[in-house]
Coordinates of C-alpha atoms in Angstrom, one line a residue:
M16 CA 0.0 0.0 0.0
P17 CA 1.6 3.3 -1.0
H18 CA 2.0 6.5 1.1
T19 CA -1.0 8.7 1.7
F20 CA -2.1 11.9 3.4
T21 CA -4.4 11.1 6.2
V22 CA -6.3 12.7 9.1
V23 CA -4.8 11.7 12.5
R24 CA -5.3 12.2 16.2
F25 CA -2.7 11.4 18.8
D26 CA -3.9 8.7 21.3
P27 CA -2.0 9.3 24.6
V28 CA -3.9 6.7 26.5
A29 CA -3.0 3.9 24.1
S30 CA 0.5 5.2 23.9
S31 CA 1.0 5.0 27.6
Y32 CA 0.1 1.3 28.0
W33 CA 3.6 0.7 29.5
L34 CA 3.0 3.2 32.4
P35 CA 1.2 2.3 35.6
R36 CA -2.5 2.9 35.9
S37 CA -2.1 6.4 37.4
G38 CA 0.1 7.3 34.4
R39 CA -2.5 6.2 32.0
L40 CA -5.2 8.2 33.8
A41 CA -3.0 11.3 33.6
A42 CA -2.3 10.7 29.9
G43 CA -6.0 10.5 29.3
R44 CA -6.3 14.2 30.4
I45 CA -4.0 15.5 27.6
P46 CA -6.1 17.5 25.1
T47 CA -5.6 16.3 21.5
S48 CA -6.8 17.6 18.1
L49 CA -7.1 16.3 14.5
F50 CA -4.4 17.2 12.0
W51 CA -3.2 16.2 8.6
A52 CA -0.1 14.1 8.2
L53 CA 1.7 12.1 5.6
R54 CA 1.9 8.4 6.5
F55 CA 4.8 6.7 4.7
S56 CA 7.6 4.2 4.9
P57 CA 11.2 5.4 5.3
A58 CA 12.7 3.3 2.5
D59 CA 11.7 3.1 -1.1
Y60 CA 11.6 -0.7 -1.1
Q61 CA 8.9 -0.6 1.7
E62 CA 6.5 1.2 -0.6
D63 CA 4.2 -1.8 -0.8
S64 CA 3.8 -2.1 2.9
D65 CA 0.1 -1.8 4.1
R66 CA 1.3 -0.5 7.5
P67 CA 3.6 2.5 6.9
P68 CA 5.4 3.1 10.3
Q69 CA 6.0 6.9 10.1
L70 CA 4.1 10.1 10.2
C71 CA 5.1 13.7 9.3
A72 CA 2.8 16.6 10.1
V73 CA 1.4 19.1 7.6
S74 CA 1.1 22.6 8.9
S75 CA 0.8 26.2 8.0
E76 CA 4.0 26.8 10.1
P77 CA 7.5 25.4 9.4
S78 CA 9.1 22.8 11.6
P79 CA 10.4 24.1 14.9
L80 CA 13.7 22.4 14.5
P81 CA 16.6 24.7 13.3
I82 CA 17.8 22.3 10.6
V83 CA 18.1 23.0 6.9
N84 CA 15.2 21.5 4.9
A85 CA 13.4 20.5 8.1
S86 CA 10.2 21.6 6.2
L87 CA 9.4 21.5 2.5
T88 CA 6.6 23.6 0.9
L89 CA 3.7 21.7 -0.4
G90 CA 1.1 22.4 -3.2
P91 CA -1.0 22.9 -5.2
K92 CA -4.1 24.0 -3.2
R93 CA -7.8 24.5 -3.8
S94 CA -10.2 26.7 -2.0
I95 CA -13.2 24.9 -0.6
Q96 CA -15.2 28.2 -0.6
S97 CA -14.6 29.6 -4.1
G98 CA -13.1 26.6 -5.8
S99 CA -10.0 28.6 -6.9
F100 CA -6.7 26.8 -7.5
Y101 CA -3.3 28.1 -6.6
A102 CA 0.1 26.5 -7.6
G103 CA 3.4 28.4 -6.8
N104 CA 6.9 27.2 -6.8
E105 CA 6.4 24.5 -4.1
E106 CA 9.1 22.0 -3.4
L107 CA 6.7 19.1 -3.2
T108 CA 3.7 18.4 -5.4
S109 CA 0.6 16.4 -4.6
I110 CA -1.3 14.5 -7.3
V111 CA -4.6 16.2 -6.5
P112 CA -5.0 19.8 -5.1
L113 CA -5.2 20.0 -1.3
P114 CA -8.4 21.5 0.1
C115 CA -7.9 24.7 2.1
S116 CA -9.7 27.9 3.0
D117 CA -9.6 31.1 1.0
R118 CA -7.5 32.7 3.6
A119 CA -4.8 30.0 3.4
L120 CA -4.9 29.6 -0.4
R121 CA -1.9 31.8 -1.1
R122 CA 0.0 31.2 2.2
P123 CA 2.7 28.6 2.2
L124 CA 1.9 25.0 3.4
Y125 CA 4.7 22.9 4.9
L126 CA 5.3 19.2 5.1
H127 CA 7.7 18.6 8.0
A128 CA 10.6 16.3 7.2
I129 CA 11.7 16.3 10.9
P130 CA 10.7 15.4 13.5
V131 CA 9.3 12.1 12.4
L132 CA 6.6 10.5 14.5
W133 CA 6.9 6.7 14.8
I134 CA 3.8 4.7 14.9
H135 CA 3.8 1.8 17.4
M136 CA 4.2 -1.5 15.6
F137 CA 1.6 -3.2 17.7
G138 CA -0.9 -0.4 17.6
S139 CA -0.5 0.2 13.8
S140 CA -3.7 -0.3 11.8
P141 CA -3.4 -0.9 8.0
V142 CA -4.2 1.9 5.6
E143 CA -7.9 1.7 4.7
D144 CA -8.0 4.3 2.0
V145 CA -5.6 6.3 -0.1
M146 CA -6.9 9.9 0.2
C147 CA -4.1 11.8 -1.5
Q148 CA -0.5 11.2 -2.5
L149 CA 2.7 13.0 -3.6
E150 CA 4.0 12.7 -7.1
E151 CA 6.7 10.1 -7.6
D152 CA 9.6 12.6 -7.7
S153 CA 8.2 14.5 -4.7
I154 CA 8.0 11.4 -2.5
L155 CA 11.6 10.5 -3.4
R156 CA 12.7 14.0 -2.6
F157 CA 10.8 14.0 0.7
R158 CA 12.3 10.6 1.8
Q159 CA 15.8 12.0 1.1
A160 CA 15.0 15.1 3.1
V161 CA 14.0 12.9 6.1
R162 CA 17.3 11.0 5.9
D163 CA 19.4 14.1 5.5
G164 CA 17.5 15.9 8.3
T165 CA 18.0 13.0 10.7
K166 CA 21.8 13.0 10.0
A167 CA 21.9 16.8 10.4
L168 CA 19.9 16.6 13.7
C169 CA 22.5 14.1 15.1
K170 CA 25.3 16.5 14.2
Y171 CA 23.4 19.5 15.6
W172 CA 22.8 17.6 18.9
V173 CA 26.5 16.8 19.2
A174 CA 27.4 20.5 18.5
K175 CA 25.0 21.6 21.2
E176 CA 26.8 19.4 23.7
Q177 CA 29.9 21.5 23.4
E178 CA 33.5 20.4 23.4
K179 CA 33.3 17.6 25.9
W180 CA 31.1 15.6 23.6
A181 CA 33.2 16.5 20.6
E182 CA 36.2 14.9 22.3
R183 CA 34.3 11.8 23.1
V184 CA 33.3 11.3 19.5
A185 CA 36.5 11.7 17.6
N186 CA 36.3 12.1 13.8
W187 CA 32.6 12.3 13.9
D188 CA 32.3 13.6 10.3
K189 CA 34.0 10.4 9.1
H190 CA 31.3 8.1 10.4
D191 CA 28.3 6.9 8.5
L192 CA 25.6 8.5 10.7
S193 CA 23.0 6.1 9.5
E194 CA 24.2 3.6 12.1
F195 CA 23.1 6.0 14.8
T196 CA 19.6 6.6 13.4
F197 CA 16.4 5.0 14.4
V198 CA 16.3 3.2 11.1
Q199 CA 19.0 0.8 12.3
G200 CA 17.5 0.6 15.8
G201 CA 20.4 2.4 17.5
W202 CA 20.7 5.6 19.4
D203 CA 18.3 8.2 18.2
P204 CA 18.6 11.8 19.6
T205 CA 15.6 12.8 17.6
Y206 CA 13.3 10.9 19.9
M207 CA 12.1 13.1 22.6
F208 CA 12.2 10.7 25.5
S209 CA 14.3 7.6 26.1
Q210 CA 14.2 5.2 29.0
L211 CA 13.7 1.6 30.0
N212 CA 10.5 -0.1 28.7
N213 CA 9.6 3.0 26.7
P214 CA 8.5 1.7 23.2
K215 CA 9.8 5.0 21.6
A216 CA 6.7 5.1 19.4
Y217 CA 3.2 6.5 19.6
Q218 CA -0.3 5.3 18.8
F219 CA -2.6 7.3 16.7
A220 CA -6.3 7.1 15.6
F221 CA -6.8 7.4 11.8
Y222 CA -10.0 8.9 10.3
Y223 CA -11.1 8.0 6.8
N224 CA -14.8 8.9 7.0
G225 CA -16.6 12.0 8.2
E226 CA -15.8 15.7 7.9
A227 CA -12.0 16.3 7.7
P228 CA -10.2 19.5 8.6
V229 CA -8.9 21.6 5.8
F230 CA -5.2 22.1 5.2
G231 CA -3.5 25.3 6.2
H232 CA -3.8 25.3 10.0
P233 CA -1.0 25.2 12.6
V234 CA -0.7 21.8 14.3
G235 CA -0.5 21.2 18.1
I236 CA 0.9 17.6 17.9
Y237 CA 4.3 18.6 19.2
E238 CA 2.8 20.3 22.3
E239 CA 0.7 17.2 22.8
I240 CA 3.8 15.0 22.6
L241 CA 5.7 17.1 25.1
L242 CA 2.8 16.9 27.6
Y243 CA 2.8 13.1 27.1
V244 CA 6.6 13.1 27.6
Q245 CA 6.1 15.0 30.9
V246 CA 3.5 12.4 32.0
C247 CA 5.9 9.6 31.2
K248 CA 8.7 11.3 33.2
D249 CA 6.4 11.8 36.2
Y250 CA 4.9 8.3 36.3
R251 CA 7.4 5.9 34.7
W252 CA 9.4 5.1 37.9
E253 CA 8.9 2.0 39.9
G254 CA 6.8 2.4 43.0
V255 CA 4.7 5.4 41.8
E256 CA 1.5 3.7 42.7
R257 CA 2.6 2.9 46.2
T258 CA 3.9 6.5 46.6
I259 CA 0.6 8.0 45.5
L260 CA -1.2 5.8 47.9
W261 CA 1.2 6.8 50.7
V262 CA 0.6 10.5 49.9
R263 CA -3.1 10.0 50.0
N264 CA -2.9 8.3 53.3
M265 CA -0.7 10.9 54.8
R266 CA -3.1 13.7 53.7
T267 CA -5.9 11.8 55.3
E268 CA -3.9 11.4 58.6
N269 CA -3.0 15.1 58.6
R270 CA -6.7 16.1 58.4
S271 CA -7.5 13.8 61.4
Q272 CA -7.0 14.5 65.0
H273 CA -3.6 13.4 66.5
H274 CA -3.0 12.6 70.1
V275 CA -0.1 14.8 71.3
P276 CA 1.5 13.4 74.5
V277 CA 2.0 15.9 77.3
Q278 CA 5.2 16.2 79.3
A279 CA 3.9 13.9 82.1
E280 CA 3.5 11.1 79.7
Y281 CA 7.2 11.2 78.8
P282 CA 9.0 8.3 80.6
N283 CA 12.1 9.0 82.7
I284 CA 14.7 7.6 80.3
H285 CA 18.2 7.3 81.8
R286 CA 20.6 9.5 79.9
T287 CA 24.1 8.1 79.6
P288 CA 26.7 10.8 78.8
F289 CA 28.8 10.1 75.8
E290 CA 32.4 11.2 75.1
Y291 CA 33.4 13.6 72.4
D292 CA 36.8 13.7 70.7
P293 CA 37.9 17.3 69.9
S294 CA 36.2 17.6 66.6
F295 CA 32.9 16.2 68.1
R296 CA 33.0 18.7 70.9
E297 CA 33.6 21.5 68.6
A298 CA 30.8 20.4 66.3
A299 CA 28.4 20.1 69.3
R300 CA 29.4 23.5 70.6
Q301 CA 28.7 25.1 67.3
L302 CA 25.3 23.5 66.8
P303 CA 23.4 26.2 68.8
V304 CA 25.0 29.1 66.8
H305 CA 24.6 27.5 63.4
R306 CA 21.4 27.9 61.4
P307 CA 19.3 24.7 61.4
S308 CA 20.7 22.0 59.2
I309 CA 17.4 21.9 57.3
T310 CA 14.5 24.4 57.0
L311 CA 10.9 23.6 56.5
E312 CA 11.1 24.9 53.0
E313 CA 14.0 22.7 52.2
E314 CA 12.3 19.7 53.9
E315 CA 9.3 20.1 51.7
A316 CA 11.5 20.5 48.6
M317 CA 13.3 17.3 49.5
D318 CA 10.0 15.5 50.1
E319 CA 9.0 16.5 46.5
A320 CA 12.3 15.3 45.1
T321 CA 11.2 11.7 44.7
D322 CA 12.5 11.2 41.1
T323 CA 15.8 13.0 40.8
T324 CA 16.7 11.6 37.4
S325 CA 16.6 14.4 34.8
Y326 CA 16.5 13.5 31.1
S327 CA 16.0 17.0 29.7
T328 CA 18.8 19.4 28.6
P329 CA 18.2 23.2 28.3
K330 CA 16.2 24.4 25.4
S331 CA 17.9 25.8 22.3
D332 CA 18.1 29.5 21.9
N333 CA 16.4 29.4 18.5
S334 CA 14.1 26.4 19.0
Q335 CA 11.2 25.3 21.2
F336 CA 12.2 21.7 20.8
V337 CA 13.1 19.8 24.0
W338 CA 16.3 17.8 23.8
V339 CA 16.7 14.6 25.8
S340 CA 20.1 12.9 26.2
W341 CA 20.5 9.2 25.9
L342 CA 21.5 7.7 29.2
P343 CA 25.2 6.9 28.6
W344 CA 25.7 10.3 27.0
A345 CA 23.9 12.1 29.8
F346 CA 25.8 10.1 32.5
P347 CA 29.2 9.2 31.0
E348 CA 30.5 8.0 34.3
L349 CA 28.0 5.1 34.3
S350 CA 29.8 2.1 32.8
L351 CA 28.0 0.0 30.2
V352 CA 30.1 -3.1 31.1
F353 CA 31.6 -3.8 34.5
P354 CA 34.9 -5.9 34.6
E355 CA 35.0 -9.2 36.4
I356 CA 37.9 -9.1 38.7
P357 CA 39.0 -12.3 40.5
L358 CA 39.6 -12.4 44.2
G359 CA 43.3 -13.3 43.7
S360 CA 45.7 -12.9 46.6
P361 CA 45.1 -9.4 48.1
R362 CA 47.9 -8.0 50.2
I363 CA 45.8 -5.2 51.7
V364 CA 42.2 -5.5 52.8
V365 CA 40.1 -2.3 53.1
L366 CA 36.9 -2.6 55.2
D367 CA 33.9 -0.3 55.1
L368 CA 33.3 1.0 58.6
F369 CA 29.5 0.8 58.6
G370 CA 27.9 -2.5 57.7
V371 CA 31.2 -4.4 57.9
V372 CA 33.0 -3.5 61.2
L373 CA 30.3 -1.5 63.1
D374 CA 26.7 -2.5 63.4
R375 CA 25.2 1.0 62.8
E376 CA 21.8 -0.4 61.8
A377 CA 21.4 -2.0 65.2
A378 CA 22.3 1.3 66.9
L379 CA 19.7 3.1 64.8
R380 CA 17.0 0.6 65.6
C381 CA 17.8 0.9 69.3
A382 CA 17.7 4.7 69.3
L383 CA 14.5 5.0 67.2
D384 CA 12.7 2.3 69.1
K385 CA 12.3 4.8 72.0
W386 CA 10.4 7.1 69.7
L387 CA 7.6 4.7 69.0
P388 CA 5.3 5.9 71.9
F389 CA 5.4 9.5 70.5
V390 CA 4.6 8.8 66.8
H391 CA 1.3 8.1 65.1
H392 CA -0.1 4.7 65.9
G393 CA 0.6 2.0 63.3
Q394 CA 4.2 2.8 62.5
T395 CA 6.9 0.3 63.3
V396 CA 10.6 0.7 64.1
E397 CA 11.3 -0.5 60.5
D398 CA 9.2 2.3 59.1
I399 CA 10.9 5.0 61.2
L400 CA 14.3 3.5 60.4
L401 CA 13.8 3.7 56.6
R402 CA 12.5 7.3 57.0
Y403 CA 15.5 8.2 59.1
I404 CA 18.0 6.8 56.5
E405 CA 16.3 8.7 53.7
T406 CA 16.3 11.9 55.8
E407 CA 19.9 11.5 56.8
A408 CA 21.0 11.0 53.2
L409 CA 19.2 14.2 52.2
V410 CA 20.6 16.2 55.1
A411 CA 24.1 14.8 54.3
Y412 CA 23.8 15.9 50.7
K413 CA 22.6 19.4 51.7
N414 CA 25.4 19.9 54.2
L415 CA 28.2 18.0 52.4
A416 CA 30.4 21.1 51.9
A417 CA 29.9 22.5 55.5
A418 CA 29.8 19.3 57.5
L419 CA 32.5 19.2 60.2
S420 CA 31.7 15.7 61.5
M421 CA 29.1 13.1 61.6
A422 CA 27.5 14.7 64.7
I423 CA 26.1 17.6 62.6
I424 CA 24.6 15.2 60.1
V425 CA 22.9 13.0 62.7
H426 CA 21.7 16.0 64.6
G427 CA 20.1 17.6 61.5
A428 CA 18.6 14.3 60.4
L429 CA 17.0 13.6 63.8
Q430 CA 15.6 17.1 64.0
A431 CA 14.1 16.8 60.5
L432 CA 12.7 13.4 61.3
A433 CA 11.1 14.6 64.5
K434 CA 9.2 17.3 62.6
K435 CA 8.1 14.8 59.9
L436 CA 6.8 12.4 62.6
A437 CA 4.9 15.3 64.2
I438 CA 6.5 14.8 67.6
A439 CA 5.5 17.4 70.2
P440 CA 8.0 20.3 70.1
Q441 CA 8.6 20.2 73.9
L442 CA 9.8 16.5 73.5
Q443 CA 12.0 16.9 70.5
S444 CA 15.2 18.2 72.0
R445 CA 15.4 15.4 74.6
L446 CA 14.6 12.7 72.2
V447 CA 17.2 13.9 69.7
A448 CA 19.9 14.1 72.4
D449 CA 19.1 10.6 73.6
A450 CA 19.1 9.2 70.1
M451 CA 22.4 10.8 69.3
A452 CA 24.0 9.2 72.3
V453 CA 23.2 5.8 70.9
I454 CA 23.7 6.4 67.2
L455 CA 27.1 7.8 67.6
K456 CA 28.3 4.8 69.6
P457 CA 27.5 1.7 67.4
A458 CA 28.9 -1.6 68.6
P459 CA 31.2 -3.8 66.5
Y460 CA 29.9 -6.9 64.8
Y461 CA 30.5 -10.1 66.7
D462 CA 33.1 -11.2 64.1
A463 CA 34.9 -7.9 63.6
E464 CA 37.7 -8.2 66.1
R465 CA 38.3 -11.9 65.3
A466 CA 38.4 -11.4 61.6
I467 CA 40.8 -8.4 61.8
A468 CA 43.1 -10.4 64.0
T469 CA 42.9 -13.3 61.4
L470 CA 43.7 -11.0 58.5
L471 CA 46.7 -9.5 60.3
G472 CA 47.9 -13.0 61.2
Q473 CA 47.8 -13.9 57.5
G474 CA 50.3 -11.0 56.8
R475 CA 47.8 -8.7 55.3
S476 CA 47.4 -5.0 56.1
V477 CA 44.0 -3.8 57.2
L478 CA 42.5 -0.4 56.6
V479 CA 39.0 1.0 57.4
I480 CA 37.1 3.7 55.4
P481 CA 36.2 6.6 57.7
P482 CA 32.8 8.3 57.0
Y483 CA 34.2 11.8 57.8
S484 CA 37.6 12.0 59.4
E485 CA 40.3 10.2 61.3
E486 CA 38.9 11.6 64.5
T487 CA 35.6 10.0 63.7
V488 CA 37.2 6.6 63.4
Q489 CA 39.0 7.1 66.7
H490 CA 35.8 8.0 68.4
L491 CA 33.7 5.1 66.9
L492 CA 36.1 2.2 67.2
P493 CA 36.8 0.4 70.4
P494 CA 40.4 0.8 71.7
L495 CA 41.4 -2.7 70.6
L496 CA 40.3 -2.3 67.0
R497 CA 41.6 1.2 66.9
S498 CA 45.1 -0.1 67.6
Q499 CA 44.9 -2.8 64.9
V500 CA 43.8 -0.9 61.8
R501 CA 44.7 2.2 59.9
S502 CA 42.3 4.7 58.4
V503 CA 42.1 5.6 54.7
S504 CA 43.4 9.1 54.2
E505 CA 40.4 10.3 52.2
P506 CA 37.0 9.9 54.0
L507 CA 33.9 8.7 52.3
P508 CA 30.5 9.9 53.7
A509 CA 28.0 7.2 54.3
H510 CA 25.5 8.1 51.6
F511 CA 27.8 8.9 48.7
T512 CA 29.4 6.9 46.0
A513 CA 33.2 6.7 46.0
P514 CA 34.7 9.0 43.4
D515 CA 37.8 8.3 41.3
S516 CA 39.8 10.5 43.5
F517 CA 39.1 8.2 46.4
F518 CA 40.7 5.2 44.7
R519 CA 43.7 7.3 43.5
A520 CA 44.3 8.4 47.1
L521 CA 43.8 4.8 48.4
L522 CA 46.3 3.4 45.9
A523 CA 48.9 6.1 46.8
Q524 CA 48.4 5.3 50.6
C525 CA 48.7 1.6 50.1
R526 CA 51.9 2.0 48.1
A527 CA 53.3 4.0 51.0
I528 CA 52.7 0.9 53.1
R529 CA 53.7 -1.7 50.4
P530 CA 55.4 -0.1 47.4
E531 CA 54.9 -3.1 45.1
V532 CA 51.1 -3.3 45.3
Q533 CA 48.8 -2.9 42.3
P534 CA 45.0 -2.2 42.3
A535 CA 44.5 -6.0 42.0
D536 CA 46.3 -6.4 45.4
I537 CA 43.8 -4.2 47.3
L538 CA 40.5 -5.9 48.3
L539 CA 37.6 -3.7 49.2
V540 CA 34.9 -5.1 51.5
S541 CA 31.5 -3.4 51.8
A542 CA 27.8 -4.1 52.2
S543 CA 26.9 -1.5 49.5
V544 CA 27.2 -2.3 45.8
S545 CA 26.4 1.2 44.6
R546 CA 28.6 3.1 47.1
I547 CA 31.9 1.1 46.9
I548 CA 31.6 -2.2 45.0
A549 CA 30.7 -0.9 41.6
P550 CA 33.2 2.0 41.5
A551 CA 35.9 -0.2 42.9
L552 CA 35.5 -2.7 40.1
L553 CA 35.8 0.1 37.6
A554 CA 39.1 1.1 39.4
G555 CA 40.5 -2.4 39.0
H556 CA 40.1 -3.6 42.6
P557 CA 38.8 -7.0 43.7
T558 CA 35.7 -6.7 45.9
A559 CA 33.8 -8.6 48.5
L560 CA 30.1 -8.0 49.1
L561 CA 29.1 -8.7 52.7
E562 CA 25.4 -9.7 52.9
R563 CA 24.7 -10.0 56.6
T564 CA 21.3 -11.7 57.3
G565 CA 18.4 -9.4 58.2
T566 CA 20.0 -6.1 57.3
I567 CA 18.5 -3.5 55.0
A568 CA 21.5 -3.6 52.7
S569 CA 21.1 -7.3 52.1
R570 CA 17.7 -6.7 50.6
V571 CA 18.9 -4.2 48.0
Q572 CA 19.3 -5.5 44.5
F573 CA 21.6 -3.1 42.5
L574 CA 20.8 -3.3 38.8
V575 CA 21.8 -0.8 36.2
S576 CA 21.2 -2.9 33.1
E577 CA 18.8 -5.5 31.9
Y578 CA 21.8 -7.6 30.8
S579 CA 24.0 -9.6 33.2
Y580 CA 27.2 -8.2 31.8
G581 CA 26.0 -4.6 32.4
N582 CA 25.8 -5.1 36.2
P583 CA 28.6 -5.1 38.8
V584 CA 29.5 -8.6 40.0
P585 CA 31.6 -8.7 43.2
S586 CA 34.7 -11.0 43.3
V587 CA 33.1 -12.9 46.2
V588 CA 29.9 -12.7 48.2
V589 CA 29.9 -13.8 51.9
G590 CA 27.6 -13.7 54.8
D591 CA 30.1 -12.5 57.4
L592 CA 33.7 -11.8 58.0
D593 CA 34.5 -15.3 59.2
R594 CA 33.6 -16.7 55.8
L595 CA 35.6 -14.0 54.1
C596 CA 38.7 -15.1 56.1
D597 CA 38.0 -18.7 55.0
H598 CA 38.2 -17.6 51.4
L599 CA 41.4 -15.7 52.0
L600 CA 43.0 -18.7 53.8
K601 CA 43.6 -20.2 50.4
H602 CA 45.8 -17.3 49.4
R603 CA 48.8 -17.3 51.8
D604 CA 51.4 -16.2 49.3
V605 CA 51.4 -12.7 50.8
A606 CA 54.8 -11.0 51.1

């Protein structure tokens, strides 16, 4: 079946079948309108297909993309009021005159070569009627304009990404850009939204009967697509349904009456004083004079920041088109393939402080368990713990540059959490102080001292990763462990991924201990894949993932690719440090 002009309406509900139910309902509220478009196949040999997969809009305005030949003029035209004909020097010619109004008869009519709208293959209906066609030389010229425009759009996109992208794509002009176009199924910067499970195509309703609109009007399809794109961005992430339900329940609870305990109901909890090292004392002394770690406005903004992934780049100065970067281009530090590094015979073992040596999760549970009598009925310690971890991560991010020690982060997180849980203001200061006393003194795991002694007995050097400073390690570790291990010179906050500079500093420090070591001789042990394991693999280090039973970290599945080779695989996975020592007993050839 050949190409044809047809009347079309965008169907956002059918296009959003891959979104959750709330996303489909939101897509159904997008207003749409009828417009004329050319339905065609991209290649000449596909001319006989009865389901052409592409649409290009016909409009009284040129294409919004700043590309040469993004639009081609179209004619001839015939007035539906007076019956007059008009044929100028149009670039494309239709077989029969196109119906238009008297007002639009002598105004230019454009057929957009780019952007091209892809019709979803499973929602594509066959062409029922050929309403109007281009002449043979015109359809050939138009197809060539589509191909040239797509290549030009790729080059334009790279140019807009400035010099950093030009360096990544050396000798770009020497490549055949067809391999990057949607025709070959590869990367396509012309598509306005790209993400996992997105079909990268739209569904349309075609109208062959009834009253059709005349040619010569501006089209609103691009605005409709951008509204659909925003709906996809808002509703495409996993857990959106549960989050909407949670927000609805929270609003219901906020409208209800809460029981606020009075001072007499607060039990007499014995307060055990805790010791500060110099940096902790200084941080605690400065807390009253510093502004609050987090304001109510910042707290509300953080609560709204549920989906922090941004796919859009700034708009062009001379275009209203929204540019969306493909994931590996937008985030070049995210590796497409993680190396598989064997355990080998590590000479130096680097232990993450939290989750490996110190049981911080148990300290958090113990501290927050005392808050249960003062929060809304129905919440468990697990619920409060998860909210605290999220709040602490947000406060740590907000205060990363100004944080002097972990005390500031814990204090700010507890204050913010107390406000979120609607704890009575007169109780907050005492609850926060008691919780800090417990959180800042986590106990070592049962196997920490024994495992460190075993590793040292095997002739290996043992280092620990401090969350903020050497003084923090000295305060957190018991005296026996403190005397057995060294601290990594560059601290790594608890909620942040290790940067490249961390591993460079680590390698330099390890070579000061043992000059002959290479990255493969340094084993990193952590309970977090995203924070330490994944970047350590990219830095060439063997890794050990510690999955302690019952912990929150053991329930996290870190996946960045739908393919196995695209996800980080630790050198060994163990349940505790004793089993790690058993693995390392096989490797005694340590100098």
